[in-house]
Amino acid sequence: MPRGLIKAELARQVWGLKKYYPVRNKLDETIDEAMKMWDEVAKLEEYAATHTTPSTDRY
């Protein structure tokens, strides 16, 4: 078992899942990259809210 996973498992056993996931997630590059995208999502939501008009067309 890699060292980081041992650290995450110890955190889970001592403090529970609340501390397990932050430690575990730091080991996963995919999650790390996804977390960086939240700022971009907020910018896109703001842009969409100010640059679109509600549609009055109904199917």
PDB file of N, CA and C in Angstrom:
ATOM      1  N   MET A   1       0.856  -1.174   0.000  1.00  0.00           N
ATOM      2  CA  MET A   1       0.000   0.000   0.000  1.00  0.00           C
ATOM      3  C   MET A   1       0.903   1.238   0.000  1.00  0.00           C
ATOM      4  N   PRO A   2       0.696   2.148  -0.954  1.00  0.00           N
ATOM      5  CA  PRO A   2       1.511   3.367  -0.988  1.00  0.00           C
ATOM      6  C   PRO A   2       1.375   4.184   0.294  1.00  0.00           C
ATOM      7  N   ARG A   3       2.426   4.921   0.576  1.00  0.00           N
ATOM      8  CA  ARG A   3       2.498   5.694   1.818  1.00  0.00           C
ATOM      9  C   ARG A   3       1.317   6.649   1.988  1.00  0.00           C
ATOM     10  N   GLY A   4       0.904   7.320   0.908  1.00  0.00           N
ATOM     11  CA  GLY A   4      -0.212   8.258   0.994  1.00  0.00           C
ATOM     12  C   GLY A   4      -1.515   7.587   1.385  1.00  0.00           C
ATOM     13  N   LEU A   5      -1.729   6.374   0.876  1.00  0.00           N
ATOM     14  CA  LEU A   5      -2.947   5.641   1.228  1.00  0.00           C
ATOM     15  C   LEU A   5      -2.932   5.208   2.687  1.00  0.00           C
ATOM     16  N   ILE A   6      -1.765   4.878   3.192  1.00  0.00           N
ATOM     17  CA  ILE A   6      -1.640   4.531   4.608  1.00  0.00           C
ATOM     18  C   ILE A   6      -1.993   5.747   5.455  1.00  0.00           C
ATOM     19  N   LYS A   7      -1.499   6.905   5.061  1.00  0.00           N
ATOM     20  CA  LYS A   7      -1.799   8.145   5.783  1.00  0.00           C
ATOM     21  C   LYS A   7      -3.309   8.426   5.757  1.00  0.00           C
ATOM     22  N   ALA A   8      -3.932   8.238   4.603  1.00  0.00           N
ATOM     23  CA  ALA A   8      -5.376   8.462   4.489  1.00  0.00           C
ATOM     24  C   ALA A   8      -6.145   7.476   5.367  1.00  0.00           C
ATOM     25  N   GLU A   9      -5.730   6.229   5.366  1.00  0.00           N
ATOM     26  CA  GLU A   9      -6.408   5.216   6.182  1.00  0.00           C
ATOM     27  C   GLU A   9      -6.260   5.512   7.667  1.00  0.00           C
ATOM     28  N   LEU A  10      -5.094   5.952   8.079  1.00  0.00           N
ATOM     29  CA  LEU A  10      -4.911   6.336   9.487  1.00  0.00           C
ATOM     30  C   LEU A  10      -5.802   7.522   9.856  1.00  0.00           C
ATOM     31  N   ALA A  11      -5.897   8.486   8.946  1.00  0.00           N
ATOM     32  CA  ALA A  11      -6.767   9.640   9.189  1.00  0.00           C
ATOM     33  C   ALA A  11      -8.217   9.183   9.334  1.00  0.00           C
ATOM     34  N   ARG A  12      -8.640   8.218   8.509  1.00  0.00           N
ATOM     35  CA  ARG A  12     -10.008   7.708   8.593  1.00  0.00           C
ATOM     36  C   ARG A  12     -10.254   7.014   9.924  1.00  0.00           C
ATOM     37  N   GLN A  13      -9.279   6.215  10.353  1.00  0.00           N
ATOM     38  CA  GLN A  13      -9.463   5.483  11.599  1.00  0.00           C
ATOM     39  C   GLN A  13      -9.462   6.392  12.823  1.00  0.00           C
ATOM     40  N   VAL A  14      -8.661   7.445  12.778  1.00  0.00           N
ATOM     41  CA  VAL A  14      -8.565   8.342  13.930  1.00  0.00           C
ATOM     42  C   VAL A  14      -9.665   9.404  13.919  1.00  0.00           C
ATOM     43  N   TRP A  15      -9.888  10.043  12.754  1.00  0.00           N
ATOM     44  CA  TRP A  15     -10.810  11.177  12.698  1.00  0.00           C
ATOM     45  C   TRP A  15     -12.073  10.917  11.883  1.00  0.00           C
ATOM     46  N   GLY A  16     -12.131   9.803  11.190  1.00  0.00           N
ATOM     47  CA  GLY A  16     -13.311   9.479  10.399  1.00  0.00           C
ATOM     48  C   GLY A  16     -13.192   9.978   8.966  1.00  0.00           C
ATOM     49  N   LEU A  17     -14.300   9.821   8.233  1.00  0.00           N
ATOM     50  CA  LEU A  17     -14.298  10.149   6.802  1.00  0.00           C
ATOM     51  C   LEU A  17     -14.084  11.634   6.527  1.00  0.00           C
ATOM     52  N   LYS A  18     -14.438  12.477   7.491  1.00  0.00           N
ATOM     53  CA  LYS A  18     -14.263  13.924   7.302  1.00  0.00           C
ATOM     54  C   LYS A  18     -12.798  14.280   7.038  1.00  0.00           C
ATOM     55  N   LYS A  19     -11.891  13.552   7.617  1.00  0.00           N
ATOM     56  CA  LYS A  19     -10.451  13.794   7.399  1.00  0.00           C
ATOM     57  C   LYS A  19      -9.849  12.851   6.361  1.00  0.00           C
ATOM     58  N   TYR A  20     -10.503  11.715   6.130  1.00  0.00           N
ATOM     59  CA  TYR A  20      -9.992  10.743   5.162  1.00  0.00           C
ATOM     60  C   TYR A  20      -9.992  11.316   3.751  1.00  0.00           C
ATOM     61  N   TYR A  21     -11.124  11.852   3.321  1.00  0.00           N
ATOM     62  CA  TYR A  21     -11.231  12.285   1.928  1.00  0.00           C
ATOM     63  C   TYR A  21     -10.295  13.430   1.551  1.00  0.00           C
ATOM     64  N   PRO A  22     -10.110  14.439   2.396  1.00  0.00           N
ATOM     65  CA  PRO A  22      -9.125  15.464   2.008  1.00  0.00           C
ATOM     66  C   PRO A  22      -7.713  14.895   1.803  1.00  0.00           C
ATOM     67  N   VAL A  23      -7.330  13.958   2.645  1.00  0.00           N
ATOM     68  CA  VAL A  23      -6.006  13.343   2.499  1.00  0.00           C
ATOM     69  C   VAL A  23      -5.978  12.474   1.248  1.00  0.00           C
ATOM     70  N   ARG A  24      -7.006  11.671   1.047  1.00  0.00           N
ATOM     71  CA  ARG A  24      -7.069  10.760  -0.101  1.00  0.00           C
ATOM     72  C   ARG A  24      -7.136  11.528  -1.419  1.00  0.00           C
ATOM     73  N   ASN A  25      -7.921  12.593  -1.445  1.00  0.00           N
ATOM     74  CA  ASN A  25      -8.093  13.349  -2.678  1.00  0.00           C
ATOM     75  C   ASN A  25      -6.811  14.035  -3.128  1.00  0.00           C
ATOM     76  N   LYS A  26      -5.930  14.353  -2.211  1.00  0.00           N
ATOM     77  CA  LYS A  26      -4.656  14.971  -2.584  1.00  0.00           C
ATOM     78  C   LYS A  26      -3.757  13.994  -3.338  1.00  0.00           C
ATOM     79  N   LEU A  27      -4.050  12.723  -3.238  1.00  0.00           N
ATOM     80  CA  LEU A  27      -3.254  11.704  -3.914  1.00  0.00           C
ATOM     81  C   LEU A  27      -3.674  11.519  -5.360  1.00  0.00           C
ATOM     82  N   ASP A  28      -4.845  12.002  -5.719  1.00  0.00           N
ATOM     83  CA  ASP A  28      -5.415  11.763  -7.046  1.00  0.00           C
ATOM     84  C   ASP A  28      -5.284  13.024  -7.897  1.00  0.00           C
ATOM     85  N   GLU A  29      -4.471  12.958  -8.943  1.00  0.00           N
ATOM     86  CA  GLU A  29      -4.244  14.121  -9.802  1.00  0.00           C
ATOM     87  C   GLU A  29      -5.515  14.550 -10.535  1.00  0.00           C
ATOM     88  N   THR A  30      -6.381  13.595 -10.862  1.00  0.00           N
ATOM     89  CA  THR A  30      -7.621  13.920 -11.564  1.00  0.00           C
ATOM     90  C   THR A  30      -8.502  14.805 -10.697  1.00  0.00           C
ATOM     91  N   ILE A  31      -8.650  14.443  -9.444  1.00  0.00           N
ATOM     92  CA  ILE A  31      -9.461  15.239  -8.527  1.00  0.00           C
ATOM     93  C   ILE A  31      -8.827  16.606  -8.328  1.00  0.00           C
ATOM     94  N   ASP A  32      -7.519  16.644  -8.227  1.00  0.00           N
ATOM     95  CA  ASP A  32      -6.809  17.911  -8.054  1.00  0.00           C
ATOM     96  C   ASP A  32      -7.087  18.847  -9.233  1.00  0.00           C
ATOM     97  N   GLU A  33      -7.025  18.325 -10.448  1.00  0.00           N
ATOM     98  CA  GLU A  33      -7.302  19.142 -11.635  1.00  0.00           C
ATOM     99  C   GLU A  33      -8.769  19.571 -11.680  1.00  0.00           C
ATOM    100  N   ALA A  34      -9.668  18.683 -11.312  1.00  0.00           N
ATOM    101  CA  ALA A  34     -11.097  19.012 -11.316  1.00  0.00           C
ATOM    102  C   ALA A  34     -11.402  20.114 -10.304  1.00  0.00           C
ATOM    103  N   MET A  35     -10.784  20.076  -9.162  1.00  0.00           N
ATOM    104  CA  MET A  35     -11.030  21.097  -8.145  1.00  0.00           C
ATOM    105  C   MET A  35     -10.577  22.475  -8.625  1.00  0.00           C
ATOM    106  N   LYS A  36      -9.571  22.516  -9.471  1.00  0.00           N
ATOM    107  CA  LYS A  36      -9.102  23.790 -10.010  1.00  0.00           C
ATOM    108  C   LYS A  36     -10.101  24.393 -10.992  1.00  0.00           C
ATOM    109  N   MET A  37     -11.004  23.583 -11.525  1.00  0.00           N
ATOM    110  CA  MET A  37     -11.965  24.055 -12.519  1.00  0.00           C
ATOM    111  C   MET A  37     -13.162  24.786 -11.917  1.00  0.00           C
ATOM    112  N   TRP A  38     -13.367  24.702 -10.612  1.00  0.00           N
ATOM    113  CA  TRP A  38     -14.537  25.351 -10.008  1.00  0.00           C
ATOM    114  C   TRP A  38     -14.519  26.858 -10.209  1.00  0.00           C
ATOM    115  N   ASP A  39     -13.362  27.484 -10.184  1.00  0.00           N
ATOM    116  CA  ASP A  39     -13.284  28.922 -10.441  1.00  0.00           C
ATOM    117  C   ASP A  39     -13.762  29.240 -11.851  1.00  0.00           C
ATOM    118  N   GLU A  40     -13.378  28.410 -12.801  1.00  0.00           N
ATOM    119  CA  GLU A  40     -13.799  28.607 -14.186  1.00  0.00           C
ATOM    120  C   GLU A  40     -15.304  28.416 -14.330  1.00  0.00           C
ATOM    121  N   VAL A  41     -15.855  27.450 -13.618  1.00  0.00           N
ATOM    122  CA  VAL A  41     -17.311  27.219 -13.656  1.00  0.00           C
ATOM    123  C   VAL A  41     -18.050  28.454 -13.152  1.00  0.00           C
ATOM    124  N   ALA A  42     -17.584  29.035 -12.085  1.00  0.00           N
ATOM    125  CA  ALA A  42     -18.224  30.232 -11.542  1.00  0.00           C
ATOM    126  C   ALA A  42     -18.185  31.376 -12.552  1.00  0.00           C
ATOM    127  N   LYS A  43     -17.068  31.531 -13.243  1.00  0.00           N
ATOM    128  CA  LYS A  43     -16.958  32.581 -14.257  1.00  0.00           C
ATOM    129  C   LYS A  43     -17.928  32.328 -15.410  1.00  0.00           C
ATOM    130  N   LEU A  44     -18.053  31.077 -15.831  1.00  0.00           N
ATOM    131  CA  LEU A  44     -18.972  30.733 -16.907  1.00  0.00           C
ATOM    132  C   LEU A  44     -20.429  30.953 -16.503  1.00  0.00           C
ATOM    133  N   GLU A  45     -20.772  30.618 -15.266  1.00  0.00           N
ATOM    134  CA  GLU A  45     -22.136  30.844 -14.786  1.00  0.00           C
ATOM    135  C   GLU A  45     -22.460  32.335 -14.770  1.00  0.00           C
ATOM    136  N   GLU A  46     -21.506  33.130 -14.307  1.00  0.00           N
ATOM    137  CA  GLU A  46     -21.713  34.577 -14.268  1.00  0.00           C
ATOM    138  C   GLU A  46     -21.877  35.131 -15.685  1.00  0.00           C
ATOM    139  N   TYR A  47     -21.043  34.679 -16.592  1.00  0.00           N
ATOM    140  CA  TYR A  47     -21.134  35.117 -17.975  1.00  0.00           C
ATOM    141  C   TYR A  47     -22.487  34.734 -18.576  1.00  0.00           C
ATOM    142  N   ALA A  48     -22.906  33.505 -18.365  1.00  0.00           N
ATOM    143  CA  ALA A  48     -24.179  33.033 -18.918  1.00  0.00           C
ATOM    144  C   ALA A  48     -25.354  33.821 -18.359  1.00  0.00           C
ATOM    145  N   ALA A  49     -25.281  34.172 -17.096  1.00  0.00           N
ATOM    146  CA  ALA A  49     -26.371  34.908 -16.463  1.00  0.00           C
ATOM    147  C   ALA A  49     -26.501  36.320 -17.021  1.00  0.00           C
ATOM    148  N   THR A  50     -25.409  36.890 -17.478  1.00  0.00           N
ATOM    149  CA  THR A  50     -25.450  38.275 -17.962  1.00  0.00           C
ATOM    150  C   THR A  50     -25.495  38.385 -19.481  1.00  0.00           C
ATOM    151  N   HIS A  51     -25.304  37.291 -20.189  1.00  0.00           N
ATOM    152  CA  HIS A  51     -25.248  37.343 -21.650  1.00  0.00           C
ATOM    153  C   HIS A  51     -26.297  36.482 -22.350  1.00  0.00           C
ATOM    154  N   THR A  52     -27.268  36.022 -21.641  1.00  0.00           N
ATOM    155  CA  THR A  52     -28.334  35.242 -22.255  1.00  0.00           C
ATOM    156  C   THR A  52     -29.675  35.838 -21.846  1.00  0.00           C
ATOM    157  N   THR A  53     -30.664  35.592 -22.674  1.00  0.00           N
ATOM    158  CA  THR A  53     -32.015  36.050 -22.354  1.00  0.00           C
ATOM    159  C   THR A  53     -32.904  34.828 -22.220  1.00  0.00           C
ATOM    160  N   PRO A  54     -33.879  34.900 -21.350  1.00  0.00           N
ATOM    161  CA  PRO A  54     -34.773  33.748 -21.195  1.00  0.00           C
ATOM    162  C   PRO A  54     -35.539  33.484 -22.492  1.00  0.00           C
ATOM    163  N   SER A  55     -35.693  32.270 -22.839  1.00  0.00           N
ATOM    164  CA  SER A  55     -36.407  31.895 -24.049  1.00  0.00           C
ATOM    165  C   SER A  55     -37.909  31.937 -23.791  1.00  0.00           C
ATOM    166  N   THR A  56     -38.646  32.515 -24.735  1.00  0.00           N
ATOM    167  CA  THR A  56     -40.092  32.551 -24.634  1.00  0.00           C
ATOM    168  C   THR A  56     -40.723  31.485 -25.521  1.00  0.00           C
ATOM    169  N   ASP A  57     -39.882  30.824 -26.297  1.00  0.00           N
ATOM    170  CA  ASP A  57     -40.385  29.774 -27.184  1.00  0.00           C
ATOM    171  C   ASP A  57     -40.674  28.516 -26.384  1.00  0.00           C
ATOM    172  N   ARG A  58     -41.812  27.927 -26.671  1.00  0.00           N
ATOM    173  CA  ARG A  58     -42.156  26.637 -26.071  1.00  0.00           C
ATOM    174  C   ARG A  58     -42.203  25.609 -27.178  1.00  0.00           C
ATOM    175  N   TYR A  59     -41.836  24.436 -26.897  1.00  0.00           N
ATOM    176  CA  TYR A  59     -41.827  23.381 -27.904  1.00  0.00           C
ATOM    177  C   TYR A  59     -43.208  23.100 -28.321  1.00  0.00           C
TER     178      TYR A  59
END
